[in-house]
XYZ file of C-alpha atoms in Angstrom:
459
model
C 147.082 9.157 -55.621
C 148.685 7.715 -52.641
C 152.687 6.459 -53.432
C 155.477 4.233 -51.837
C 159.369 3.865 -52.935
C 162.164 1.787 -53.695
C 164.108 0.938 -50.422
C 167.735 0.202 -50.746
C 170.119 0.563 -53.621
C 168.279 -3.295 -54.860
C 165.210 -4.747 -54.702
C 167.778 -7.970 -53.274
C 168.726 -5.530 -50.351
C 165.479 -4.905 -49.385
C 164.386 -7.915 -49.311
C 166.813 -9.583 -47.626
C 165.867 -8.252 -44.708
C 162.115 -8.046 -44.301
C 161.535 -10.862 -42.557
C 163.602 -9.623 -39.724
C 162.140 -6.488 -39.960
C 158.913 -7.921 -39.224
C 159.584 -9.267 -36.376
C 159.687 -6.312 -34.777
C 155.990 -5.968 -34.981
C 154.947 -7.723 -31.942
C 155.118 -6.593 -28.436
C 154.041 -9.569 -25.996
C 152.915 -9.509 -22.866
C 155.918 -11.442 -21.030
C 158.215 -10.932 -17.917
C 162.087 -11.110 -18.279
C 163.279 -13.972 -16.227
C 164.894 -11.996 -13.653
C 161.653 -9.912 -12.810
C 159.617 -12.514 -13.588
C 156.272 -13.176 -10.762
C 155.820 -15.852 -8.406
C 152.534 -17.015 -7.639
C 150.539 -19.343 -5.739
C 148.369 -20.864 -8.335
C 144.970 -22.357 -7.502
C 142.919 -24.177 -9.572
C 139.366 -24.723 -9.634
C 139.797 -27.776 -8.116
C 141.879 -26.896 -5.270
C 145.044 -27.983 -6.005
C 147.820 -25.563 -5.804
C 151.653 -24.954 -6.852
C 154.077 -22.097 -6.717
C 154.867 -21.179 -10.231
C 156.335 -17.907 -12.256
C 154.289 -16.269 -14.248
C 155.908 -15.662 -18.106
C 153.176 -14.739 -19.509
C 149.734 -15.137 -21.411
C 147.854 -15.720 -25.348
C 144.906 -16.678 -26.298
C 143.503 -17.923 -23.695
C 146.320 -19.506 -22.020
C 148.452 -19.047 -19.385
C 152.376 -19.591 -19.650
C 153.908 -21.203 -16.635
C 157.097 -22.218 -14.922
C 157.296 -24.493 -12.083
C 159.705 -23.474 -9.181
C 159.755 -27.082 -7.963
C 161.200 -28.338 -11.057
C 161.820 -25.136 -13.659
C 159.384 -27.020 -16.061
C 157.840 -24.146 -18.362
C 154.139 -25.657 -19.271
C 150.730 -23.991 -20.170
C 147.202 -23.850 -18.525
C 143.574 -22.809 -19.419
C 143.330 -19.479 -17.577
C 139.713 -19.996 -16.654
C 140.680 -23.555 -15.146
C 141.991 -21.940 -12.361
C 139.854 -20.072 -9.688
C 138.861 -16.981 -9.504
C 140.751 -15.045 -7.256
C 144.152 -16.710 -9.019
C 142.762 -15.249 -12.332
C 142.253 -12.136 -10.782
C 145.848 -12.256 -9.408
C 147.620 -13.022 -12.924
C 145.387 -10.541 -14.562
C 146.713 -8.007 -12.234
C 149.819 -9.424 -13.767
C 149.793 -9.223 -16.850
C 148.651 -5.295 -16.738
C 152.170 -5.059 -14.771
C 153.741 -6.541 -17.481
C 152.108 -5.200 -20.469
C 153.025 -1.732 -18.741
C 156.731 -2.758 -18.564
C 156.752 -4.192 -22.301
C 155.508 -0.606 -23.336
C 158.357 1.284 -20.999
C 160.527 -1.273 -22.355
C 159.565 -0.420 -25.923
C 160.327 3.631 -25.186
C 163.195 3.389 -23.024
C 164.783 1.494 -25.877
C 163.830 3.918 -29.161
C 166.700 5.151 -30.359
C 166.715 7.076 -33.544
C 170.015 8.345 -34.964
C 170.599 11.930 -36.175
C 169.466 12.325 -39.316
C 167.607 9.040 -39.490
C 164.009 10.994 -39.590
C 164.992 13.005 -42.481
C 166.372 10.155 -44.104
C 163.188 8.184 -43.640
C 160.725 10.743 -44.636
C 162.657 11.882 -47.982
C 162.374 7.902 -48.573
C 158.683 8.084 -48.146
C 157.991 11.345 -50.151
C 159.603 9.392 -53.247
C 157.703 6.343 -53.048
C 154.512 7.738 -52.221
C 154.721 9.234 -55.966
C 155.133 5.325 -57.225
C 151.548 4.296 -55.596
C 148.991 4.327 -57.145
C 145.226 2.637 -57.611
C 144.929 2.983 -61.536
C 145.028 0.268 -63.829
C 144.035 -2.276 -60.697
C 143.452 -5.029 -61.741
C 145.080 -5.446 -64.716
C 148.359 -4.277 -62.810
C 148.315 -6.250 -59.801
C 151.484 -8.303 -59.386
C 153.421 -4.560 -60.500
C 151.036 -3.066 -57.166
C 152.309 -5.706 -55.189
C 155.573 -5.252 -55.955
C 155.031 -1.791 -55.003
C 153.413 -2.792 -51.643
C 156.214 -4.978 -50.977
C 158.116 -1.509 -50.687
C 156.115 -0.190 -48.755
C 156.078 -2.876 -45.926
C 159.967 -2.670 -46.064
C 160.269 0.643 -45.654
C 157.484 0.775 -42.633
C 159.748 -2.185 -41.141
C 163.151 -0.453 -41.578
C 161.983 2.480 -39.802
C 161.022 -0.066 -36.663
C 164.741 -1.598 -36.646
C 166.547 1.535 -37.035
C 164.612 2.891 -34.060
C 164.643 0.143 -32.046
C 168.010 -1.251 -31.398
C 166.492 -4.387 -28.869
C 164.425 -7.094 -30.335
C 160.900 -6.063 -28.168
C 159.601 -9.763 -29.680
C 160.591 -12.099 -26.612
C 157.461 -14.948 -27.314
C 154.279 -14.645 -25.333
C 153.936 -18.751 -25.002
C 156.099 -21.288 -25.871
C 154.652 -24.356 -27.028
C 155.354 -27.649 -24.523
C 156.905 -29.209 -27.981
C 159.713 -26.667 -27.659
C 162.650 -27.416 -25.002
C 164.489 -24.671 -22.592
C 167.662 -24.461 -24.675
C 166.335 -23.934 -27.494
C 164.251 -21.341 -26.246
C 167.479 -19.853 -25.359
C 169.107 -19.750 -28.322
C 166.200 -19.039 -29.915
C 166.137 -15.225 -28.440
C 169.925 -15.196 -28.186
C 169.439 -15.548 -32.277
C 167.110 -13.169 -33.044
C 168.693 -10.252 -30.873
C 172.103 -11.232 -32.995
C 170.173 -10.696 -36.268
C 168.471 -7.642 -35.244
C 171.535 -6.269 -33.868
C 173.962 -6.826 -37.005
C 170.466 -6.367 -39.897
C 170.423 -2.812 -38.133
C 174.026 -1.872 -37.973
C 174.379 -2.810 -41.795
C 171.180 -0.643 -42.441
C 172.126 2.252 -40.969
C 175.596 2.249 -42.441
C 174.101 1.419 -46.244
C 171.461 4.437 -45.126
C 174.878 6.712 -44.717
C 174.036 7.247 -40.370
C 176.666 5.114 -39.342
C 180.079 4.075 -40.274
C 180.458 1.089 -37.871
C 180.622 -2.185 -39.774
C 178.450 -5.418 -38.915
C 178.409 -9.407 -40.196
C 176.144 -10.544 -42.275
C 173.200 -12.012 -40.357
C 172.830 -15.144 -43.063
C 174.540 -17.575 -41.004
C 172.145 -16.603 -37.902
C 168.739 -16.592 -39.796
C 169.922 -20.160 -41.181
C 170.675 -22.033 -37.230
C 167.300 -19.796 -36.574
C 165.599 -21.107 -39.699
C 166.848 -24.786 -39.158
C 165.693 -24.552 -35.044
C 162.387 -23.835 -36.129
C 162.340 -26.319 -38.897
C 163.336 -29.440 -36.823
C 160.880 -28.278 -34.000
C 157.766 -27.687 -36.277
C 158.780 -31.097 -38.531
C 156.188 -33.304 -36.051
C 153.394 -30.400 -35.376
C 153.543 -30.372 -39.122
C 153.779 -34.205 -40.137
C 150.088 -33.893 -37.083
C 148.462 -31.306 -38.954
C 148.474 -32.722 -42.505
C 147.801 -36.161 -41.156
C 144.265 -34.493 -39.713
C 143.938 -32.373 -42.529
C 143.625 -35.441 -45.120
C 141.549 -37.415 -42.386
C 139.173 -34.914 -42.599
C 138.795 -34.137 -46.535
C 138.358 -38.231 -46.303
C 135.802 -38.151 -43.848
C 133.920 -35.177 -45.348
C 134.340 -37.348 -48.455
C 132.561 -40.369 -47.255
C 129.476 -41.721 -47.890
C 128.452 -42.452 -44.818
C 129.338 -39.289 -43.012
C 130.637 -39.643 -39.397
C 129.704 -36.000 -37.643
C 130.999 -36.538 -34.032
C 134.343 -37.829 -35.839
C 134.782 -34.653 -38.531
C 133.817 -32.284 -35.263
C 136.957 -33.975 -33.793
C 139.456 -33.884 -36.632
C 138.184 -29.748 -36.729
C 139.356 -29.341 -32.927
C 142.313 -31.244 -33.317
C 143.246 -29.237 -36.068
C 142.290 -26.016 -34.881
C 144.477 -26.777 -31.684
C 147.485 -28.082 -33.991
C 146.739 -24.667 -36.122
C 147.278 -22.519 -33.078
C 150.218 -24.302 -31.792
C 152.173 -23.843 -34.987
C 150.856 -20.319 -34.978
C 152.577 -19.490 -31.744
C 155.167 -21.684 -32.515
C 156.249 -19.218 -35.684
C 155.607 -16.131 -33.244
C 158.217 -17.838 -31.068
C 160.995 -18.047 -33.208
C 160.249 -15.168 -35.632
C 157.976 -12.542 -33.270
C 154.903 -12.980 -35.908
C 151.828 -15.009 -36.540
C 151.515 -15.855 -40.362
C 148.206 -14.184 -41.150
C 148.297 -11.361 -38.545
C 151.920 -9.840 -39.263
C 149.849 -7.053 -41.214
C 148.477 -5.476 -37.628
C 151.224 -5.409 -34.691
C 152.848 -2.618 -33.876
C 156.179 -1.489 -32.080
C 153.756 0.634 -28.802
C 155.717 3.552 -29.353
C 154.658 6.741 -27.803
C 151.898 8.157 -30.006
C 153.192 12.003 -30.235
C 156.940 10.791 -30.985
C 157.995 11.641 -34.864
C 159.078 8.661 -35.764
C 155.750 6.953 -34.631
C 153.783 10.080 -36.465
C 155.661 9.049 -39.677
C 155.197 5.142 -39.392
C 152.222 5.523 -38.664
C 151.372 7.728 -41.820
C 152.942 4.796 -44.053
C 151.279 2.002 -41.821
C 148.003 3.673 -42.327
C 148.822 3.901 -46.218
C 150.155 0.477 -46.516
C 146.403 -0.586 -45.121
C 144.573 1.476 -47.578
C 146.745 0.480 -50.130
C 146.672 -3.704 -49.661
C 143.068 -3.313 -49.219
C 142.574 -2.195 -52.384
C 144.833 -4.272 -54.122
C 143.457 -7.539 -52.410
C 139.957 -5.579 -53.866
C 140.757 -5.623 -57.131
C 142.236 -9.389 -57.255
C 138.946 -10.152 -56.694
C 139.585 -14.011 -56.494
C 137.735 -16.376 -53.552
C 139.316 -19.107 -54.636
C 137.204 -22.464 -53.707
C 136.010 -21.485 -50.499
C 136.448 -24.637 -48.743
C 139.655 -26.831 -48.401
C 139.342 -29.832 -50.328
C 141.582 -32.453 -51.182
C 142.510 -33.354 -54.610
C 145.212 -35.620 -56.536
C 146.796 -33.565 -59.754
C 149.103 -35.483 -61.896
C 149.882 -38.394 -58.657
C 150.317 -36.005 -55.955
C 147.873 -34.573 -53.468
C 146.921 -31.599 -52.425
C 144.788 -29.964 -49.741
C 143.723 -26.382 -50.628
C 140.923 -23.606 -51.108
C 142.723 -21.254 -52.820
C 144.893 -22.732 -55.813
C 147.436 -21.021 -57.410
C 149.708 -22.272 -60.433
C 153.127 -20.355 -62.565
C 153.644 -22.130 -65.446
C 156.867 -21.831 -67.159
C 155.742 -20.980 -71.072
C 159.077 -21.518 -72.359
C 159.349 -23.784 -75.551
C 160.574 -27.218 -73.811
C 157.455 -26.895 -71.708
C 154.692 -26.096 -73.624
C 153.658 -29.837 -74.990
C 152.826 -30.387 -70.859
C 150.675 -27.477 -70.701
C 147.685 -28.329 -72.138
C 146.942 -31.488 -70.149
C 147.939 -30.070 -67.127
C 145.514 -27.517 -66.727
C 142.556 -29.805 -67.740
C 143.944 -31.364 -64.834
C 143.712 -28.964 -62.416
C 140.809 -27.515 -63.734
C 138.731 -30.831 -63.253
C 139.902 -30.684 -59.928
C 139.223 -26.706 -59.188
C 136.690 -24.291 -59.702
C 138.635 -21.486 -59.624
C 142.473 -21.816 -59.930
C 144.494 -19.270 -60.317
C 147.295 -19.072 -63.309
C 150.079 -17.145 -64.417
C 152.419 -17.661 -66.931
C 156.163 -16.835 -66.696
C 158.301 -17.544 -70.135
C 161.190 -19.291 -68.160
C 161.974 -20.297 -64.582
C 164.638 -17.985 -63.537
C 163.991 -17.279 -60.108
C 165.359 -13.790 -59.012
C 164.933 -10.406 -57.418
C 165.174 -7.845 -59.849
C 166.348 -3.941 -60.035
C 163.194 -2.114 -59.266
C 163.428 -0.909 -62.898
C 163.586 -4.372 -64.354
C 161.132 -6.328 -62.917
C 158.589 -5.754 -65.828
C 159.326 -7.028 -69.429
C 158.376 -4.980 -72.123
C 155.022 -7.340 -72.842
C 154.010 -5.918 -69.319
C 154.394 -9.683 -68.227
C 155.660 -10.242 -64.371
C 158.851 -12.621 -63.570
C 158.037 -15.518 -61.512
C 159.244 -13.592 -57.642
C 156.602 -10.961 -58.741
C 153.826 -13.969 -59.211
C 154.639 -15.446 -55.989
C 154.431 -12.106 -53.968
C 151.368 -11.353 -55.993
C 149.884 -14.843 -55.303
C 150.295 -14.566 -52.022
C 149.738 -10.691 -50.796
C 146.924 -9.984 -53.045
C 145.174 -13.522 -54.063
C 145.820 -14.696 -50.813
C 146.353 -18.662 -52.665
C 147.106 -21.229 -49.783
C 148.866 -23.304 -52.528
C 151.392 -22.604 -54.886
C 152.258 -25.225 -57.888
C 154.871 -24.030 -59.962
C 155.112 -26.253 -63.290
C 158.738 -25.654 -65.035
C 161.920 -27.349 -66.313
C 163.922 -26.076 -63.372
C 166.678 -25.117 -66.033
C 167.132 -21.116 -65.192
C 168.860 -19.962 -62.504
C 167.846 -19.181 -59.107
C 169.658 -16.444 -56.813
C 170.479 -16.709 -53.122
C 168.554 -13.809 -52.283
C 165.523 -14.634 -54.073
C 164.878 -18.544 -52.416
C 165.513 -16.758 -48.780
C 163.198 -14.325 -50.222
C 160.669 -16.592 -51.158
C 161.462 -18.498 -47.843
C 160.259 -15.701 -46.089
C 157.161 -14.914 -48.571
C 156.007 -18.546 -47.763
C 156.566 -18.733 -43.865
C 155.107 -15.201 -43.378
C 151.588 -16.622 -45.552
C 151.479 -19.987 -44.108
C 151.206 -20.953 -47.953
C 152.469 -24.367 -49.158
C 155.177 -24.379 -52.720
C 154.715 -27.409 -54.959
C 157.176 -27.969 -57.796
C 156.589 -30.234 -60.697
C 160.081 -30.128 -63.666
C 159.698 -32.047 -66.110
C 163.442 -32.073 -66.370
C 166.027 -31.088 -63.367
C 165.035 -31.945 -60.139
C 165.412 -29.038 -57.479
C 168.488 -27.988 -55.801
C 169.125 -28.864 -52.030
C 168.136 -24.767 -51.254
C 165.096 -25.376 -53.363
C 164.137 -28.637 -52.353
C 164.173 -27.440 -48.568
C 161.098 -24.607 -48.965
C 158.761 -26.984 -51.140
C 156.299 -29.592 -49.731
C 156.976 -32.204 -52.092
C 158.233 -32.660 -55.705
């Protein structure tokens, strides 16, 4: 048996903060402003320009002009060969730094280690394999903890966000680049004071972050809003085309690049702002030095937390469609390969059941359903997340959906008349920007709240 642990007094405290705790997974390759490189860049071409080097991803470059101060990107093998030898040089220099950065800066209180591992001793004796699958959304749950914990030891240890971005995208301006990492150091700063003091290693009080994550939330928002509004435009050109009966090849090819490109952007767009790409915040890690005991003990529960999602994501056992395809379910349309639906079984809903999965079900193969009697949408005492029938609430189906059946799409069918918690729609906020996954709601009575209404794609 391999086990995990509940994390804070509530499941609500825990959660409230993984998100941020997250971020502190990645470690970028990129120079602070006033060390920054200047370089004579050549291209293959010939032309040249004197430009700072801020860093590189995927491929890419990151610029800024010291004509101007514009910040722009480049294909690193558009330029010539001894300039890509130069910035490679670089960029060793730089990934060297990050790493010094990352030690100079670890900082564990007294008593924090001790504090940590008791944590871990106790919820390692909650994990286990048996009863998979029957038991899945409960594992996730479980997982969930596990994460939390792995990410609370990385902020208490680490009092300076490492995250700066590796590559802004041209769509995002100086100043809010700015305030973007003047945000994110404020949240780590006050999420780690408060979880140190509610861990009993510090008395110091701190803010609550809320009002930080929300300017942070609504920057990001307002700058992915036209990336977005791109990508979905593509996306339905290209179920169309791939729909057609006269098949255009050269003009699906180009719809996949463009949104392949518009895919990446948004990627490093979300790295930006929150220091994680949606489907790789499982792997990153903090670079801290390999023999120091706090990175012996994370990396005991990272190397569990693998072992442990790996099997869960095992035992779901659910492929979904495959391929994306776009379908229309009850007037509205969707674009997915992995569907997932919660149904709210209470009694006011139950005449709409029936029909609506023959819907879906004409439209999918393989959708995935779970059935929730009500719509409250909350995050529970550890203790009461699990009604007697052994049935999941509706948070537990999302975070199951979505860490272990991996859905794309979430369509939750209710009356919208239960209540919904604070914690548990930034929770869910988080579930769906960390996934990439899209939340459909269909009531057939209350329309959704303006907190609601923000996190779902349509209604």
């Amino acid at each position: 048996m391999v086990n995990f642990m509940p994390l804070l007094r509530t499941r609500g405290e825990r959660c409230s903060i993984l998100v941020i705790a997250l971020a502190v997974l990645v470690m970028p390759v990129q120079a602070q402003d006033e060390k920054a490189p200047v370089l004579k860049i050549t291209d293959k071409e010939g032309r040249s320009l004197e430009a700072t080097i801020l860093g590189a991803a995927g491929g890419q470059v990151s610029l800024r002009r010291n004509t101007d101060g514009r910040e722009f990107s480049v294909p690193l093998d558009s330029l010539s060969k001894t300039s890509q030898e130069q910035i490679a040089s670089i960029l060793e220099q730089l990934a060297q730094q990050a790493k010094e950065s990352a030690i100079a800066n670890l900082e564990l209180p007294e008593g924090a280690l001790a504090t940590f591992k008791t944590r871990w001793e106790k919820l390692q004796r909650t994990l286990t394999i048996e009863g998979l699958p029957t038991r899945t959304a409960k594992a996730t749950s479980t997982l969930v903890d596990v994460l939390a914990l792995e990410k609370e030891l990385i902020i208490a240890a680490s009092p300076v966000d490492p995250a700066s971005p590796v590559q802004w995208p041209d769509e995002v301006d100086p100043q809010t680049r700015r305030e973007t990492l003047d945000l994110r150091q404020s949240i780590r700063t006050k999420d780690r004071t408060r979880l140190l003091r509610r861990l009993g290693l510090t008395e110091e009080r701190a803010n609550d972050s809320l009002s930080d994550r929300q300017r942070l939330n609504s920057l990001y928002d307002s700058t992915l809003k036209p990336l977005k509004r791109s990508l979905t435009k593509a996306q339905k050109a290209l179920a169309k085309e791939k729909e057609s009966k006269l098949i255009n090849d050269s003009k699906i090819e180009e719809l996949e690049k463009e949104i392949k490109g518009l895919e990446a952007t948004v990627s490093r767009l979300k790295s930006c702002f929150f220091g994680i790409h949606g489907k790789e915040w499982w792997s990153h890690e903090p670079n801290w030095p390999e023999d120091h005991p706090a990175e012996i003990l994370r990396r005991e529960i990272a190397e569990a937390r693998r072992a442990y999602h790996e099997a869960i994501t095992k035992a779901a056992n659910h492929a979904g469609e495959g391929e994306y395809q776009l379908v229309e379910i009850d007037g509205e349309s969707f674009y997915s390969a992995n569907f997932g639906v919660i149904l709210d079984t209470s009694g006011s809903m139950t005449p709409h059941i029936k029909a609506l999965k023959e819907e879906i079900d004409e439209n999918f193969l393989s959708p995935l359903y779970r059935e929730v009697m009500g719509c409250k949408l909350e995050v529970r005492e550890k203790e009461d997340r699990y009604e007697a029938t052994g049935r999941g609430d509706t948070m537990s189906y999302v975070e199951e959906m979505l860490l272990a059946y991996k859905v794309d799409t979430i369509y939750w069918f209710s009356d919208l008349n239960d209540p919904r918690s604070e914690q548990a729609l930034y929770h869910l906020e988080e579930l769906l920007r960390l996934s990439g996954a899209r939340l459909y709601v269909r009531s057939v009575d209350k329309n959704p709240d303006r907190e609601l209404k923000k996190l779902i794609e349509d209604f």
